[in-house]
mmCIF file with all atom_site columns, C-alpha atoms in Angstrom:
data_model
loop_
_atom_site.group_PDB
_atom_site.id
_atom_site.type_symbol
_atom_site.label_atom_id
_atom_site.label_alt_id
_atom_site.label_comp_id
_atom_site.label_asym_id
_atom_site.label_entity_id
_atom_site.label_seq_id
_atom_site.pdbx_PDB_ins_code
_atom_site.Cartn_x
_atom_site.Cartn_y
_atom_site.Cartn_z
_atom_site.occupancy
_atom_site.B_iso_or_equiv
_atom_site.pdbx_formal_charge
_atom_site.auth_seq_id
_atom_site.auth_comp_id
_atom_site.auth_asym_id
_atom_site.auth_atom_id
_atom_site.pdbx_PDB_model_num
ATOM 1   C CA . ASP A 1 1   ? 0.075   0.169   0.120   1.00 49.00 ? 1   ASP A CA 1
ATOM 2   C CA . GLY A 1 2   ? 3.108   2.070   0.397   1.00 54.00 ? 2   GLY A CA 1
ATOM 3   C CA . GLY A 1 3   ? 2.494   5.787   -1.990  1.00 92.00 ? 3   GLY A CA 1
ATOM 4   C CA . ILE A 1 4   ? -1.077  5.429   -2.605  1.00 95.00 ? 4   ILE A CA 1
ATOM 5   C CA . THR A 1 5   ? -3.207  6.788   0.348   1.00 96.00 ? 5   THR A CA 1
ATOM 6   C CA . GLN A 1 6   ? -7.040  6.629   0.495   1.00 97.00 ? 6   GLN A CA 1
ATOM 7   C CA . SER A 1 7   ? -9.413  8.327   2.789   1.00 95.00 ? 7   SER A CA 1
ATOM 8   C CA . PRO A 1 8   ? -11.504 7.803   4.486   1.00 95.00 ? 8   PRO A CA 1
ATOM 9   C CA . LYS A 1 9   ? -11.047 4.278   5.286   1.00 94.00 ? 9   LYS A CA 1
ATOM 10  C CA . TYR A 1 10  ? -14.847 3.655   6.134   1.00 95.00 ? 10  TYR A CA 1
ATOM 11  C CA . LEU A 1 11  ? -17.544 5.863   4.805   1.00 94.00 ? 11  LEU A CA 1
ATOM 12  C CA . PHE A 1 12  ? -21.303 6.196   5.526   1.00 92.00 ? 12  PHE A CA 1
ATOM 13  C CA . ARG A 1 13  ? -23.678 7.835   3.227   1.00 89.00 ? 13  ARG A CA 1
ATOM 14  C CA . LYS A 1 14  ? -27.242 8.363   3.203   1.00 88.00 ? 14  LYS A CA 1
ATOM 15  C CA . GLU A 1 15  ? -29.568 8.131   0.101   1.00 85.00 ? 15  GLU A CA 1
ATOM 16  C CA . GLY A 1 16  ? -29.470 10.666  -2.177  1.00 86.00 ? 16  GLY A CA 1
ATOM 17  C CA . GLN A 1 17  ? -26.243 12.328  -0.824  1.00 90.00 ? 17  GLN A CA 1
ATOM 18  C CA . ASN A 1 18  ? -22.957 12.425  -3.124  1.00 93.00 ? 18  ASN A CA 1
ATOM 19  C CA . VAL A 1 19  ? -19.769 11.194  -1.621  1.00 95.00 ? 19  VAL A CA 1
ATOM 20  C CA . THR A 1 20  ? -15.906 12.051  -2.844  1.00 96.00 ? 20  THR A CA 1
ATOM 21  C CA . LEU A 1 21  ? -13.616 9.650   -1.781  1.00 97.00 ? 21  LEU A CA 1
ATOM 22  C CA . SER A 1 22  ? -10.076 10.913  -1.990  1.00 98.00 ? 22  SER A CA 1
ATOM 23  C CA . CYS A 1 23  ? -6.729  9.518   -3.483  1.00 98.00 ? 23  CYS A CA 1
ATOM 24  C CA . GLU A 1 24  ? -3.361  10.468  -3.278  1.00 97.00 ? 24  GLU A CA 1
ATOM 25  C CA . GLN A 1 25  ? 0.104   9.365   -4.506  1.00 97.00 ? 25  GLN A CA 1
ATOM 26  C CA . ASN A 1 26  ? 3.634   10.243  -4.118  1.00 96.00 ? 26  ASN A CA 1
ATOM 27  C CA . LEU A 1 27  ? 5.123   7.793   -6.816  1.00 94.00 ? 27  LEU A CA 1
ATOM 28  C CA . ASN A 1 28  ? 5.104   10.297  -9.420  1.00 93.00 ? 28  ASN A CA 1
ATOM 29  C CA . HIS A 1 29  ? 3.040   8.063   -11.601 1.00 92.00 ? 29  HIS A CA 1
ATOM 30  C CA . ASP A 1 30  ? 1.294   8.914   -14.524 1.00 91.00 ? 30  ASP A CA 1
ATOM 31  C CA . ALA A 1 31  ? -1.704  6.998   -14.800 1.00 91.00 ? 31  ALA A CA 1
ATOM 32  C CA . MET A 1 32  ? -4.430  6.405   -11.785 1.00 94.00 ? 32  MET A CA 1
ATOM 33  C CA . TYR A 1 33  ? -7.476  4.339   -11.780 1.00 94.00 ? 33  TYR A CA 1
ATOM 34  C CA . TRP A 1 34  ? -10.540 3.373   -9.770  1.00 97.00 ? 34  TRP A CA 1
ATOM 35  C CA . TYR A 1 35  ? -12.328 0.162   -9.230  1.00 96.00 ? 35  TYR A CA 1
ATOM 36  C CA . ARG A 1 36  ? -14.799 -1.360  -7.412  1.00 96.00 ? 36  ARG A CA 1
ATOM 37  C CA . GLN A 1 37  ? -14.787 -4.209  -5.625  1.00 95.00 ? 37  GLN A CA 1
ATOM 38  C CA . ASP A 1 38  ? -17.886 -6.366  -4.976  1.00 92.00 ? 38  ASP A CA 1
ATOM 39  C CA . PRO A 1 39  ? -17.689 -10.362 -3.354  1.00 83.00 ? 39  PRO A CA 1
ATOM 40  C CA . GLY A 1 40  ? -17.253 -13.163 -5.973  1.00 76.00 ? 40  GLY A CA 1
ATOM 41  C CA . GLN A 1 41  ? -16.972 -10.107 -8.793  1.00 79.00 ? 41  GLN A CA 1
ATOM 42  C CA . GLY A 1 42  ? -13.612 -9.220  -8.613  1.00 85.00 ? 42  GLY A CA 1
ATOM 43  C CA . LEU A 1 43  ? -12.744 -5.633  -9.681  1.00 92.00 ? 43  LEU A CA 1
ATOM 44  C CA . ARG A 1 44  ? -14.127 -3.495  -12.183 1.00 93.00 ? 44  ARG A CA 1
ATOM 45  C CA . LEU A 1 45  ? -12.740 -0.219  -13.769 1.00 93.00 ? 45  LEU A CA 1
ATOM 46  C CA . ILE A 1 46  ? -14.962 2.554   -13.077 1.00 96.00 ? 46  ILE A CA 1
ATOM 47  C CA . TYR A 1 47  ? -12.542 5.567   -14.135 1.00 96.00 ? 47  TYR A CA 1
ATOM 48  C CA . TYR A 1 48  ? -8.927  6.268   -14.924 1.00 93.00 ? 48  TYR A CA 1
ATOM 49  C CA . SER A 1 49  ? -6.770  8.790   -16.085 1.00 93.00 ? 49  SER A CA 1
ATOM 50  C CA . GLN A 1 50  ? -3.515  8.112   -17.935 1.00 89.00 ? 50  GLN A CA 1
ATOM 51  C CA . ILE A 1 51  ? -2.260  12.293  -18.049 1.00 90.00 ? 51  ILE A CA 1
ATOM 52  C CA . VAL A 1 52  ? -3.384  15.129  -15.619 1.00 93.00 ? 52  VAL A CA 1
ATOM 53  C CA . ASN A 1 53  ? -6.619  16.929  -16.937 1.00 95.00 ? 53  ASN A CA 1
ATOM 54  C CA . ASP A 1 54  ? -7.563  13.928  -19.204 1.00 93.00 ? 54  ASP A CA 1
ATOM 55  C CA . PHE A 1 55  ? -9.863  10.785  -17.966 1.00 95.00 ? 55  PHE A CA 1
ATOM 56  C CA . GLN A 1 56  ? -11.764 8.296   -19.362 1.00 93.00 ? 56  GLN A CA 1
ATOM 57  C CA . LYS A 1 57  ? -14.737 5.779   -18.444 1.00 95.00 ? 57  LYS A CA 1
ATOM 58  C CA . GLY A 1 58  ? -14.208 2.360   -17.211 1.00 93.00 ? 58  GLY A CA 1
ATOM 59  C CA . ASP A 1 59  ? -16.422 -0.291  -17.301 1.00 91.00 ? 59  ASP A CA 1
ATOM 60  C CA . ILE A 1 60  ? -19.210 0.524   -14.741 1.00 95.00 ? 60  ILE A CA 1
ATOM 61  C CA . ALA A 1 61  ? -18.754 4.802   -14.947 1.00 96.00 ? 61  ALA A CA 1
ATOM 62  C CA . GLU A 1 62  ? -22.493 5.413   -14.719 1.00 96.00 ? 62  GLU A CA 1
ATOM 63  C CA . GLY A 1 63  ? -23.463 7.337   -11.649 1.00 95.00 ? 63  GLY A CA 1
ATOM 64  C CA . TYR A 1 64  ? -19.550 8.360   -10.924 1.00 97.00 ? 64  TYR A CA 1
ATOM 65  C CA . SER A 1 65  ? -17.484 11.338  -11.775 1.00 97.00 ? 65  SER A CA 1
ATOM 66  C CA . VAL A 1 66  ? -13.644 11.871  -11.458 1.00 98.00 ? 66  VAL A CA 1
ATOM 67  C CA . SER A 1 67  ? -11.444 14.791  -11.717 1.00 97.00 ? 67  SER A CA 1
ATOM 68  C CA . ARG A 1 68  ? -7.477  15.211  -12.051 1.00 97.00 ? 68  ARG A CA 1
ATOM 69  C CA . GLU A 1 69  ? -6.589  18.408  -11.494 1.00 97.00 ? 69  GLU A CA 1
ATOM 70  C CA . LYS A 1 70  ? -2.947  17.467  -10.255 1.00 96.00 ? 70  LYS A CA 1
ATOM 71  C CA . LYS A 1 71  ? -0.935  14.466  -11.127 1.00 96.00 ? 71  LYS A CA 1
ATOM 72  C CA . GLU A 1 72  ? -1.111  13.524  -7.776  1.00 97.00 ? 72  GLU A CA 1
ATOM 73  C CA . SER A 1 73  ? -4.597  13.155  -6.877  1.00 98.00 ? 73  SER A CA 1
ATOM 74  C CA . PHE A 1 74  ? -7.456  11.410  -8.443  1.00 98.00 ? 74  PHE A CA 1
ATOM 75  C CA . PRO A 1 75  ? -10.793 11.617  -6.416  1.00 98.00 ? 75  PRO A CA 1
ATOM 76  C CA . LEU A 1 76  ? -13.879 10.048  -7.320  1.00 98.00 ? 76  LEU A CA 1
ATOM 77  C CA . THR A 1 77  ? -17.286 10.707  -6.301  1.00 97.00 ? 77  THR A CA 1
ATOM 78  C CA . VAL A 1 78  ? -19.965 8.693   -6.094  1.00 96.00 ? 78  VAL A CA 1
ATOM 79  C CA . THR A 1 79  ? -23.496 10.305  -6.756  1.00 93.00 ? 79  THR A CA 1
ATOM 80  C CA . SER A 1 80  ? -26.818 9.848   -6.075  1.00 88.00 ? 80  SER A CA 1
ATOM 81  C CA . ALA A 1 81  ? -27.514 8.512   -9.624  1.00 87.00 ? 81  ALA A CA 1
ATOM 82  C CA . GLN A 1 82  ? -25.525 5.608   -8.503  1.00 88.00 ? 82  GLN A CA 1
ATOM 83  C CA . LYS A 1 83  ? -28.182 3.184   -7.636  1.00 86.00 ? 83  LYS A CA 1
ATOM 84  C CA . ASN A 1 84  ? -26.233 0.310   -5.176  1.00 90.00 ? 84  ASN A CA 1
ATOM 85  C CA . PRO A 1 85  ? -22.862 2.209   -4.510  1.00 92.00 ? 85  PRO A CA 1
ATOM 86  C CA . THR A 1 86  ? -22.301 0.103   -1.143  1.00 94.00 ? 86  THR A CA 1
ATOM 87  C CA . ALA A 1 87  ? -18.711 -1.414  -2.102  1.00 95.00 ? 87  ALA A CA 1
ATOM 88  C CA . PHE A 1 88  ? -15.095 -1.579  -1.296  1.00 95.00 ? 88  PHE A CA 1
ATOM 89  C CA . TYR A 1 89  ? -13.284 1.206   -3.821  1.00 97.00 ? 89  TYR A CA 1
ATOM 90  C CA . LEU A 1 90  ? -9.964  0.714   -4.932  1.00 96.00 ? 90  LEU A CA 1
ATOM 91  C CA . CYS A 1 91  ? -7.554  3.071   -6.319  1.00 97.00 ? 91  CYS A CA 1
ATOM 92  C CA . ALA A 1 92  ? -4.474  2.398   -8.443  1.00 94.00 ? 92  ALA A CA 1
ATOM 93  C CA . SER A 1 93  ? -1.532  4.013   -10.079 1.00 93.00 ? 93  SER A CA 1
ATOM 94  C CA . SER A 1 94  ? 1.176   2.941   -12.637 1.00 90.00 ? 94  SER A CA 1
ATOM 95  C CA . ILE A 1 95  ? 4.159   4.117   -14.016 1.00 86.00 ? 95  ILE A CA 1
ATOM 96  C CA . ASN A 1 96  ? 3.167   4.103   -17.392 1.00 73.00 ? 96  ASN A CA 1
ATOM 97  C CA . PRO A 1 97  ? -0.679  3.793   -18.331 1.00 62.00 ? 97  PRO A CA 1
ATOM 98  C CA . SER A 1 98  ? 0.109   2.350   -21.916 1.00 63.00 ? 98  SER A CA 1
ATOM 99  C CA . GLY A 1 99  ? 3.053   0.327   -21.127 1.00 64.00 ? 99  GLY A CA 1
ATOM 100 C CA . PRO A 1 100 ? 1.992   -3.528  -20.137 1.00 64.00 ? 100 PRO A CA 1
ATOM 101 C CA . TYR A 1 101 ? 5.486   -3.866  -18.130 1.00 69.00 ? 101 TYR A CA 1
ATOM 102 C CA . ASN A 1 102 ? 4.230   -1.743  -15.268 1.00 78.00 ? 102 ASN A CA 1
ATOM 103 C CA . GLU A 1 103 ? 2.041   -3.039  -12.648 1.00 86.00 ? 103 GLU A CA 1
ATOM 104 C CA . GLN A 1 104 ? -0.183  -1.313  -10.850 1.00 90.00 ? 104 GLN A CA 1
ATOM 105 C CA . PHE A 1 105 ? 0.159   0.078   -7.509  1.00 92.00 ? 105 PHE A CA 1
ATOM 106 C CA . PHE A 1 106 ? -2.871  -0.065  -5.007  1.00 94.00 ? 106 PHE A CA 1
ATOM 107 C CA . GLY A 1 107 ? -4.124  2.047   -2.203  1.00 95.00 ? 107 GLY A CA 1
ATOM 108 C CA . PRO A 1 108 ? -5.826  0.564   1.146   1.00 94.00 ? 108 PRO A CA 1
ATOM 109 C CA . GLY A 1 109 ? -9.264  1.105   -0.188  1.00 95.00 ? 109 GLY A CA 1
ATOM 110 C CA . THR A 1 110 ? -12.361 2.590   1.142   1.00 96.00 ? 110 THR A CA 1
ATOM 111 C CA . ARG A 1 111 ? -15.293 0.717   2.253   1.00 95.00 ? 111 ARG A CA 1
ATOM 112 C CA . LEU A 1 112 ? -18.464 2.905   1.343   1.00 95.00 ? 112 LEU A CA 1
ATOM 113 C CA . THR A 1 113 ? -21.799 2.008   3.020   1.00 93.00 ? 113 THR A CA 1
ATOM 114 C CA . VAL A 1 114 ? -25.025 3.293   2.178   1.00 89.00 ? 114 VAL A CA 1
ATOM 115 C CA . LEU A 1 115 ? -27.558 3.541   5.452   1.00 84.00 ? 115 LEU A CA 1
ATOM 116 C CA . ALA B 2 1   ? -12.999 -10.838 -25.904 1.00 74.00 ? 1   ALA B CA 1
ATOM 117 C CA . GLN B 2 2   ? -10.392 -10.341 -23.381 1.00 82.00 ? 2   GLN B CA 1
ATOM 118 C CA . SER B 2 3   ? -11.298 -12.359 -20.580 1.00 90.00 ? 3   SER B CA 1
ATOM 119 C CA . VAL B 2 4   ? -9.606  -14.035 -17.215 1.00 93.00 ? 4   VAL B CA 1
ATOM 120 C CA . ALA B 2 5   ? -11.003 -16.955 -15.666 1.00 95.00 ? 5   ALA B CA 1
ATOM 121 C CA . GLN B 2 6   ? -9.969  -18.105 -12.472 1.00 96.00 ? 6   GLN B CA 1
ATOM 122 C CA . PRO B 2 7   ? -11.816 -21.589 -12.143 1.00 96.00 ? 7   PRO B CA 1
ATOM 123 C CA . GLU B 2 8   ? -11.797 -22.494 -8.436  1.00 96.00 ? 8   GLU B CA 1
ATOM 124 C CA . ASP B 2 9   ? -13.521 -19.587 -6.030  1.00 95.00 ? 9   ASP B CA 1
ATOM 125 C CA . GLN B 2 10  ? -11.643 -21.540 -3.190  1.00 97.00 ? 10  GLN B CA 1
ATOM 126 C CA . VAL B 2 11  ? -8.477  -23.634 -2.528  1.00 98.00 ? 11  VAL B CA 1
ATOM 127 C CA . ASN B 2 12  ? -8.278  -25.391 0.576   1.00 98.00 ? 12  ASN B CA 1
ATOM 128 C CA . VAL B 2 13  ? -4.101  -26.460 1.243   1.00 98.00 ? 13  VAL B CA 1
ATOM 129 C CA . ALA B 2 14  ? -2.404  -28.259 4.414   1.00 98.00 ? 14  ALA B CA 1
ATOM 130 C CA . GLU B 2 15  ? 0.719   -25.907 5.797   1.00 98.00 ? 15  GLU B CA 1
ATOM 131 C CA . GLY B 2 16  ? 3.873   -27.421 3.913   1.00 97.00 ? 16  GLY B CA 1
ATOM 132 C CA . ASN B 2 17  ? 2.471   -28.791 0.774   1.00 98.00 ? 17  ASN B CA 1
ATOM 133 C CA . PRO B 2 18  ? 2.385   -27.447 -2.351  1.00 98.00 ? 18  PRO B CA 1
ATOM 134 C CA . LEU B 2 19  ? -0.073  -25.067 -3.434  1.00 97.00 ? 19  LEU B CA 1
ATOM 135 C CA . THR B 2 20  ? -1.537  -24.105 -7.234  1.00 98.00 ? 20  THR B CA 1
ATOM 136 C CA . VAL B 2 21  ? -4.162  -21.363 -7.982  1.00 98.00 ? 21  VAL B CA 1
ATOM 137 C CA . LYS B 2 22  ? -5.438  -21.436 -11.303 1.00 98.00 ? 22  LYS B CA 1
ATOM 138 C CA . CYS B 2 23  ? -5.825  -19.107 -13.839 1.00 98.00 ? 23  CYS B CA 1
ATOM 139 C CA . THR B 2 24  ? -6.678  -19.468 -17.874 1.00 97.00 ? 24  THR B CA 1
ATOM 140 C CA . TYR B 2 25  ? -7.029  -16.357 -20.216 1.00 95.00 ? 25  TYR B CA 1
ATOM 141 C CA . SER B 2 26  ? -8.241  -15.143 -23.437 1.00 92.00 ? 26  SER B CA 1
ATOM 142 C CA . VAL B 2 27  ? -6.722  -12.255 -25.037 1.00 87.00 ? 27  VAL B CA 1
ATOM 143 C CA . SER B 2 28  ? -5.912  -11.030 -28.717 1.00 83.00 ? 28  SER B CA 1
ATOM 144 C CA . GLY B 2 29  ? -1.922  -10.930 -29.301 1.00 82.00 ? 29  GLY B CA 1
ATOM 145 C CA . ASN B 2 30  ? 0.499   -11.322 -26.955 1.00 83.00 ? 30  ASN B CA 1
ATOM 146 C CA . PRO B 2 31  ? -0.426  -11.859 -23.393 1.00 88.00 ? 31  PRO B CA 1
ATOM 147 C CA . TYR B 2 32  ? 0.824   -9.745  -20.115 1.00 90.00 ? 32  TYR B CA 1
ATOM 148 C CA . LEU B 2 33  ? 0.175   -11.316 -17.200 1.00 94.00 ? 33  LEU B CA 1
ATOM 149 C CA . PHE B 2 34  ? -0.314  -10.440 -13.828 1.00 95.00 ? 34  PHE B CA 1
ATOM 150 C CA . TRP B 2 35  ? -1.029  -12.227 -10.096 1.00 97.00 ? 35  TRP B CA 1
ATOM 151 C CA . TYR B 2 36  ? -1.979  -9.845  -7.090  1.00 97.00 ? 36  TYR B CA 1
ATOM 152 C CA . VAL B 2 37  ? -2.769  -11.361 -3.901  1.00 97.00 ? 37  VAL B CA 1
ATOM 153 C CA . GLN B 2 38  ? -5.224  -9.061  -1.300  1.00 95.00 ? 38  GLN B CA 1
ATOM 154 C CA . TYR B 2 39  ? -5.613  -9.655  2.721   1.00 92.00 ? 39  TYR B CA 1
ATOM 155 C CA . PRO B 2 40  ? -8.900  -8.574  4.513   1.00 87.00 ? 40  PRO B CA 1
ATOM 156 C CA . ASN B 2 41  ? -10.040 -5.090  3.994   1.00 82.00 ? 41  ASN B CA 1
ATOM 157 C CA . ARG B 2 42  ? -6.813  -3.858  2.423   1.00 87.00 ? 42  ARG B CA 1
ATOM 158 C CA . GLY B 2 43  ? -5.717  -2.912  -1.136  1.00 89.00 ? 43  GLY B CA 1
ATOM 159 C CA . LEU B 2 44  ? -4.120  -5.154  -3.526  1.00 93.00 ? 44  LEU B CA 1
ATOM 160 C CA . GLN B 2 45  ? -0.478  -6.143  -3.563  1.00 95.00 ? 45  GLN B CA 1
ATOM 161 C CA . PHE B 2 46  ? 1.911   -7.091  -6.835  1.00 94.00 ? 46  PHE B CA 1
ATOM 162 C CA . LEU B 2 47  ? 3.142   -10.616 -6.699  1.00 96.00 ? 47  LEU B CA 1
ATOM 163 C CA . LEU B 2 48  ? 4.999   -11.033 -10.103 1.00 95.00 ? 48  LEU B CA 1
ATOM 164 C CA . LYS B 2 49  ? 4.166   -10.804 -13.694 1.00 93.00 ? 49  LYS B CA 1
ATOM 165 C CA . TYR B 2 50  ? 4.896   -12.136 -17.570 1.00 93.00 ? 50  TYR B CA 1
ATOM 166 C CA . ILE B 2 51  ? 5.750   -10.359 -19.989 1.00 88.00 ? 51  ILE B CA 1
ATOM 167 C CA . THR B 2 52  ? 8.032   -12.204 -22.123 1.00 84.00 ? 52  THR B CA 1
ATOM 168 C CA . GLY B 2 53  ? 10.849  -14.778 -21.725 1.00 85.00 ? 53  GLY B CA 1
ATOM 169 C CA . ASP B 2 54  ? 11.286  -17.415 -19.584 1.00 89.00 ? 54  ASP B CA 1
ATOM 170 C CA . ASN B 2 55  ? 7.815   -19.233 -18.826 1.00 92.00 ? 55  ASN B CA 1
ATOM 171 C CA . LEU B 2 56  ? 8.619   -19.953 -15.083 1.00 95.00 ? 56  LEU B CA 1
ATOM 172 C CA . VAL B 2 57  ? 8.109   -16.215 -13.631 1.00 95.00 ? 57  VAL B CA 1
ATOM 173 C CA . LYS B 2 58  ? 9.568   -15.664 -9.748  1.00 96.00 ? 58  LYS B CA 1
ATOM 174 C CA . GLY B 2 59  ? 7.788   -13.327 -7.612  1.00 94.00 ? 59  GLY B CA 1
ATOM 175 C CA . SER B 2 60  ? 7.316   -11.997 -4.170  1.00 92.00 ? 60  SER B CA 1
ATOM 176 C CA . TYR B 2 61  ? 6.589   -14.532 -0.959  1.00 92.00 ? 61  TYR B CA 1
ATOM 177 C CA . GLY B 2 62  ? 8.404   -17.426 -2.872  1.00 95.00 ? 62  GLY B CA 1
ATOM 178 C CA . PHE B 2 63  ? 5.525   -17.600 -5.306  1.00 97.00 ? 63  PHE B CA 1
ATOM 179 C CA . GLU B 2 64  ? 6.193   -18.494 -8.971  1.00 97.00 ? 64  GLU B CA 1
ATOM 180 C CA . ALA B 2 65  ? 4.091   -18.917 -11.997 1.00 98.00 ? 65  ALA B CA 1
ATOM 181 C CA . GLU B 2 66  ? 4.125   -20.894 -14.805 1.00 96.00 ? 66  GLU B CA 1
ATOM 182 C CA . PHE B 2 67  ? 3.130   -19.434 -18.417 1.00 96.00 ? 67  PHE B CA 1
ATOM 183 C CA . ASN B 2 68  ? 1.741   -21.701 -21.085 1.00 96.00 ? 68  ASN B CA 1
ATOM 184 C CA . LYS B 2 69  ? 0.894   -20.639 -24.292 1.00 93.00 ? 69  LYS B CA 1
ATOM 185 C CA . SER B 2 70  ? -0.779  -23.721 -25.735 1.00 94.00 ? 70  SER B CA 1
ATOM 186 C CA . GLN B 2 71  ? -2.879  -23.998 -22.539 1.00 95.00 ? 71  GLN B CA 1
ATOM 187 C CA . THR B 2 72  ? -3.536  -20.253 -22.356 1.00 95.00 ? 72  THR B CA 1
ATOM 188 C CA . SER B 2 73  ? -2.695  -20.641 -18.551 1.00 97.00 ? 73  SER B CA 1
ATOM 189 C CA . PHE B 2 74  ? -0.824  -18.955 -15.994 1.00 97.00 ? 74  PHE B CA 1
ATOM 190 C CA . HIS B 2 75  ? -0.820  -21.060 -12.568 1.00 98.00 ? 75  HIS B CA 1
ATOM 191 C CA . LEU B 2 76  ? 0.410   -19.760 -9.949  1.00 98.00 ? 76  LEU B CA 1
ATOM 192 C CA . LYS B 2 77  ? 2.460   -22.045 -7.258  1.00 98.00 ? 77  LYS B CA 1
ATOM 193 C CA . LYS B 2 78  ? 4.647   -22.091 -4.262  1.00 98.00 ? 78  LYS B CA 1
ATOM 194 C CA . PRO B 2 79  ? 6.375   -25.419 -3.251  1.00 97.00 ? 79  PRO B CA 1
ATOM 195 C CA . SER B 2 80  ? 5.640   -25.295 0.390   1.00 97.00 ? 80  SER B CA 1
ATOM 196 C CA . ALA B 2 81  ? 2.100   -23.484 1.776   1.00 97.00 ? 81  ALA B CA 1
ATOM 197 C CA . LEU B 2 82  ? 2.283   -21.036 4.721   1.00 97.00 ? 82  LEU B CA 1
ATOM 198 C CA . VAL B 2 83  ? -1.013  -20.800 6.953   1.00 96.00 ? 83  VAL B CA 1
ATOM 199 C CA . SER B 2 84  ? 0.143   -16.601 6.318   1.00 95.00 ? 84  SER B CA 1
ATOM 200 C CA . ASP B 2 85  ? -0.481  -17.308 2.551   1.00 96.00 ? 85  ASP B CA 1
ATOM 201 C CA . SER B 2 86  ? -4.197  -17.677 3.458   1.00 97.00 ? 86  SER B CA 1
ATOM 202 C CA . ALA B 2 87  ? -5.501  -14.824 1.392   1.00 96.00 ? 87  ALA B CA 1
ATOM 203 C CA . LEU B 2 88  ? -7.545  -13.499 -1.797  1.00 96.00 ? 88  LEU B CA 1
ATOM 204 C CA . TYR B 2 89  ? -5.334  -13.939 -5.240  1.00 97.00 ? 89  TYR B CA 1
ATOM 205 C CA . PHE B 2 90  ? -6.336  -11.954 -8.225  1.00 97.00 ? 90  PHE B CA 1
ATOM 206 C CA . CYS B 2 91  ? -5.035  -12.803 -11.823 1.00 96.00 ? 91  CYS B CA 1
ATOM 207 C CA . ALA B 2 92  ? -4.962  -10.447 -14.249 1.00 94.00 ? 92  ALA B CA 1
ATOM 208 C CA . VAL B 2 93  ? -4.370  -9.627  -18.510 1.00 91.00 ? 93  VAL B CA 1
ATOM 209 C CA . PHE B 2 94  ? -3.306  -6.461  -19.988 1.00 85.00 ? 94  PHE B CA 1
ATOM 210 C CA . SER B 2 95  ? -5.557  -5.645  -22.802 1.00 73.00 ? 95  SER B CA 1
ATOM 211 C CA . GLY B 2 96  ? -3.735  -3.510  -24.959 1.00 67.00 ? 96  GLY B CA 1
ATOM 212 C CA . GLY B 2 97  ? -6.456  -2.806  -27.061 1.00 62.00 ? 97  GLY B CA 1
ATOM 213 C CA . TYR B 2 98  ? -8.272  -1.462  -24.065 1.00 61.00 ? 98  TYR B CA 1
ATOM 214 C CA . ASN B 2 99  ? -5.047  0.072   -22.171 1.00 67.00 ? 99  ASN B CA 1
ATOM 215 C CA . LYS B 2 100 ? -6.257  -1.527  -19.113 1.00 80.00 ? 100 LYS B CA 1
ATOM 216 C CA . LEU B 2 101 ? -5.801  -4.379  -16.686 1.00 87.00 ? 101 LEU B CA 1
ATOM 217 C CA . ILE B 2 102 ? -8.466  -7.163  -16.846 1.00 89.00 ? 102 ILE B CA 1
ATOM 218 C CA . PHE B 2 103 ? -8.866  -9.160  -13.482 1.00 92.00 ? 103 PHE B CA 1
ATOM 219 C CA . GLY B 2 104 ? -10.443 -12.634 -13.060 1.00 94.00 ? 104 GLY B CA 1
ATOM 220 C CA . ALA B 2 105 ? -12.832 -13.058 -10.030 1.00 93.00 ? 105 ALA B CA 1
ATOM 221 C CA . GLY B 2 106 ? -10.717 -14.144 -7.362  1.00 95.00 ? 106 GLY B CA 1
ATOM 222 C CA . THR B 2 107 ? -9.398  -17.361 -5.647  1.00 97.00 ? 107 THR B CA 1
ATOM 223 C CA . ARG B 2 108 ? -9.560  -17.794 -2.072  1.00 96.00 ? 108 ARG B CA 1
ATOM 224 C CA . LEU B 2 109 ? -6.994  -19.795 -0.745  1.00 97.00 ? 109 LEU B CA 1
ATOM 225 C CA . ALA B 2 110 ? -7.014  -21.112 2.896   1.00 97.00 ? 110 ALA B CA 1
ATOM 226 C CA . VAL B 2 111 ? -4.136  -22.754 3.949   1.00 97.00 ? 111 VAL B CA 1
ATOM 227 C CA . HIS B 2 112 ? -4.827  -24.987 7.286   1.00 96.00 ? 112 HIS B CA 1
ATOM 228 C CA . PRO B 2 113 ? -2.490  -25.663 9.775   1.00 94.00 ? 113 PRO B CA 1
#
């Protein structure tokens, strides 16, 4: 988990609220990613960013939004449009977004629960 | 379509015995394969990767994986399991066309004393 921090560790949201999950990295990596993890389904890609001020939708982007104003930060907002947001959210980064040689490094995760 | 399959939801092994966690893949072009481990309520940790070269790849914590092109497999192995190896293991393939990692559903490894 070193080099990538996520906060908060646990987050509770009431229905209809937007919440923002923080992800910061000090690895000087160009690419950053957000995944959602549900039991038995592995990791699903929400959004990714290869460079500052640019990002692309992943497989399950609906109900989520991101920004990439700084290289080290990639916050994820879970909006009220996300119908089932309760999950474990993982942020990751990698040196070269286009190269298959570079593994992704993961943060410790944020567990979001809708009350 | 690019995909990764981990056919076993759970693998049980006695401490000291060898372990194998299976992974098969489907990808167009050259496969770039990864194994990650996840401990409870933690992020994923990188174990090893196959890019090219020797089919037997050695990684962290005594793990290794064997790339088999004809069987499109990349099974994770360890000669002698430890109780502390108990965790959730993910296989992943880099999809160049989509510029992202595709993960399998994960296999839970339980090592019993």
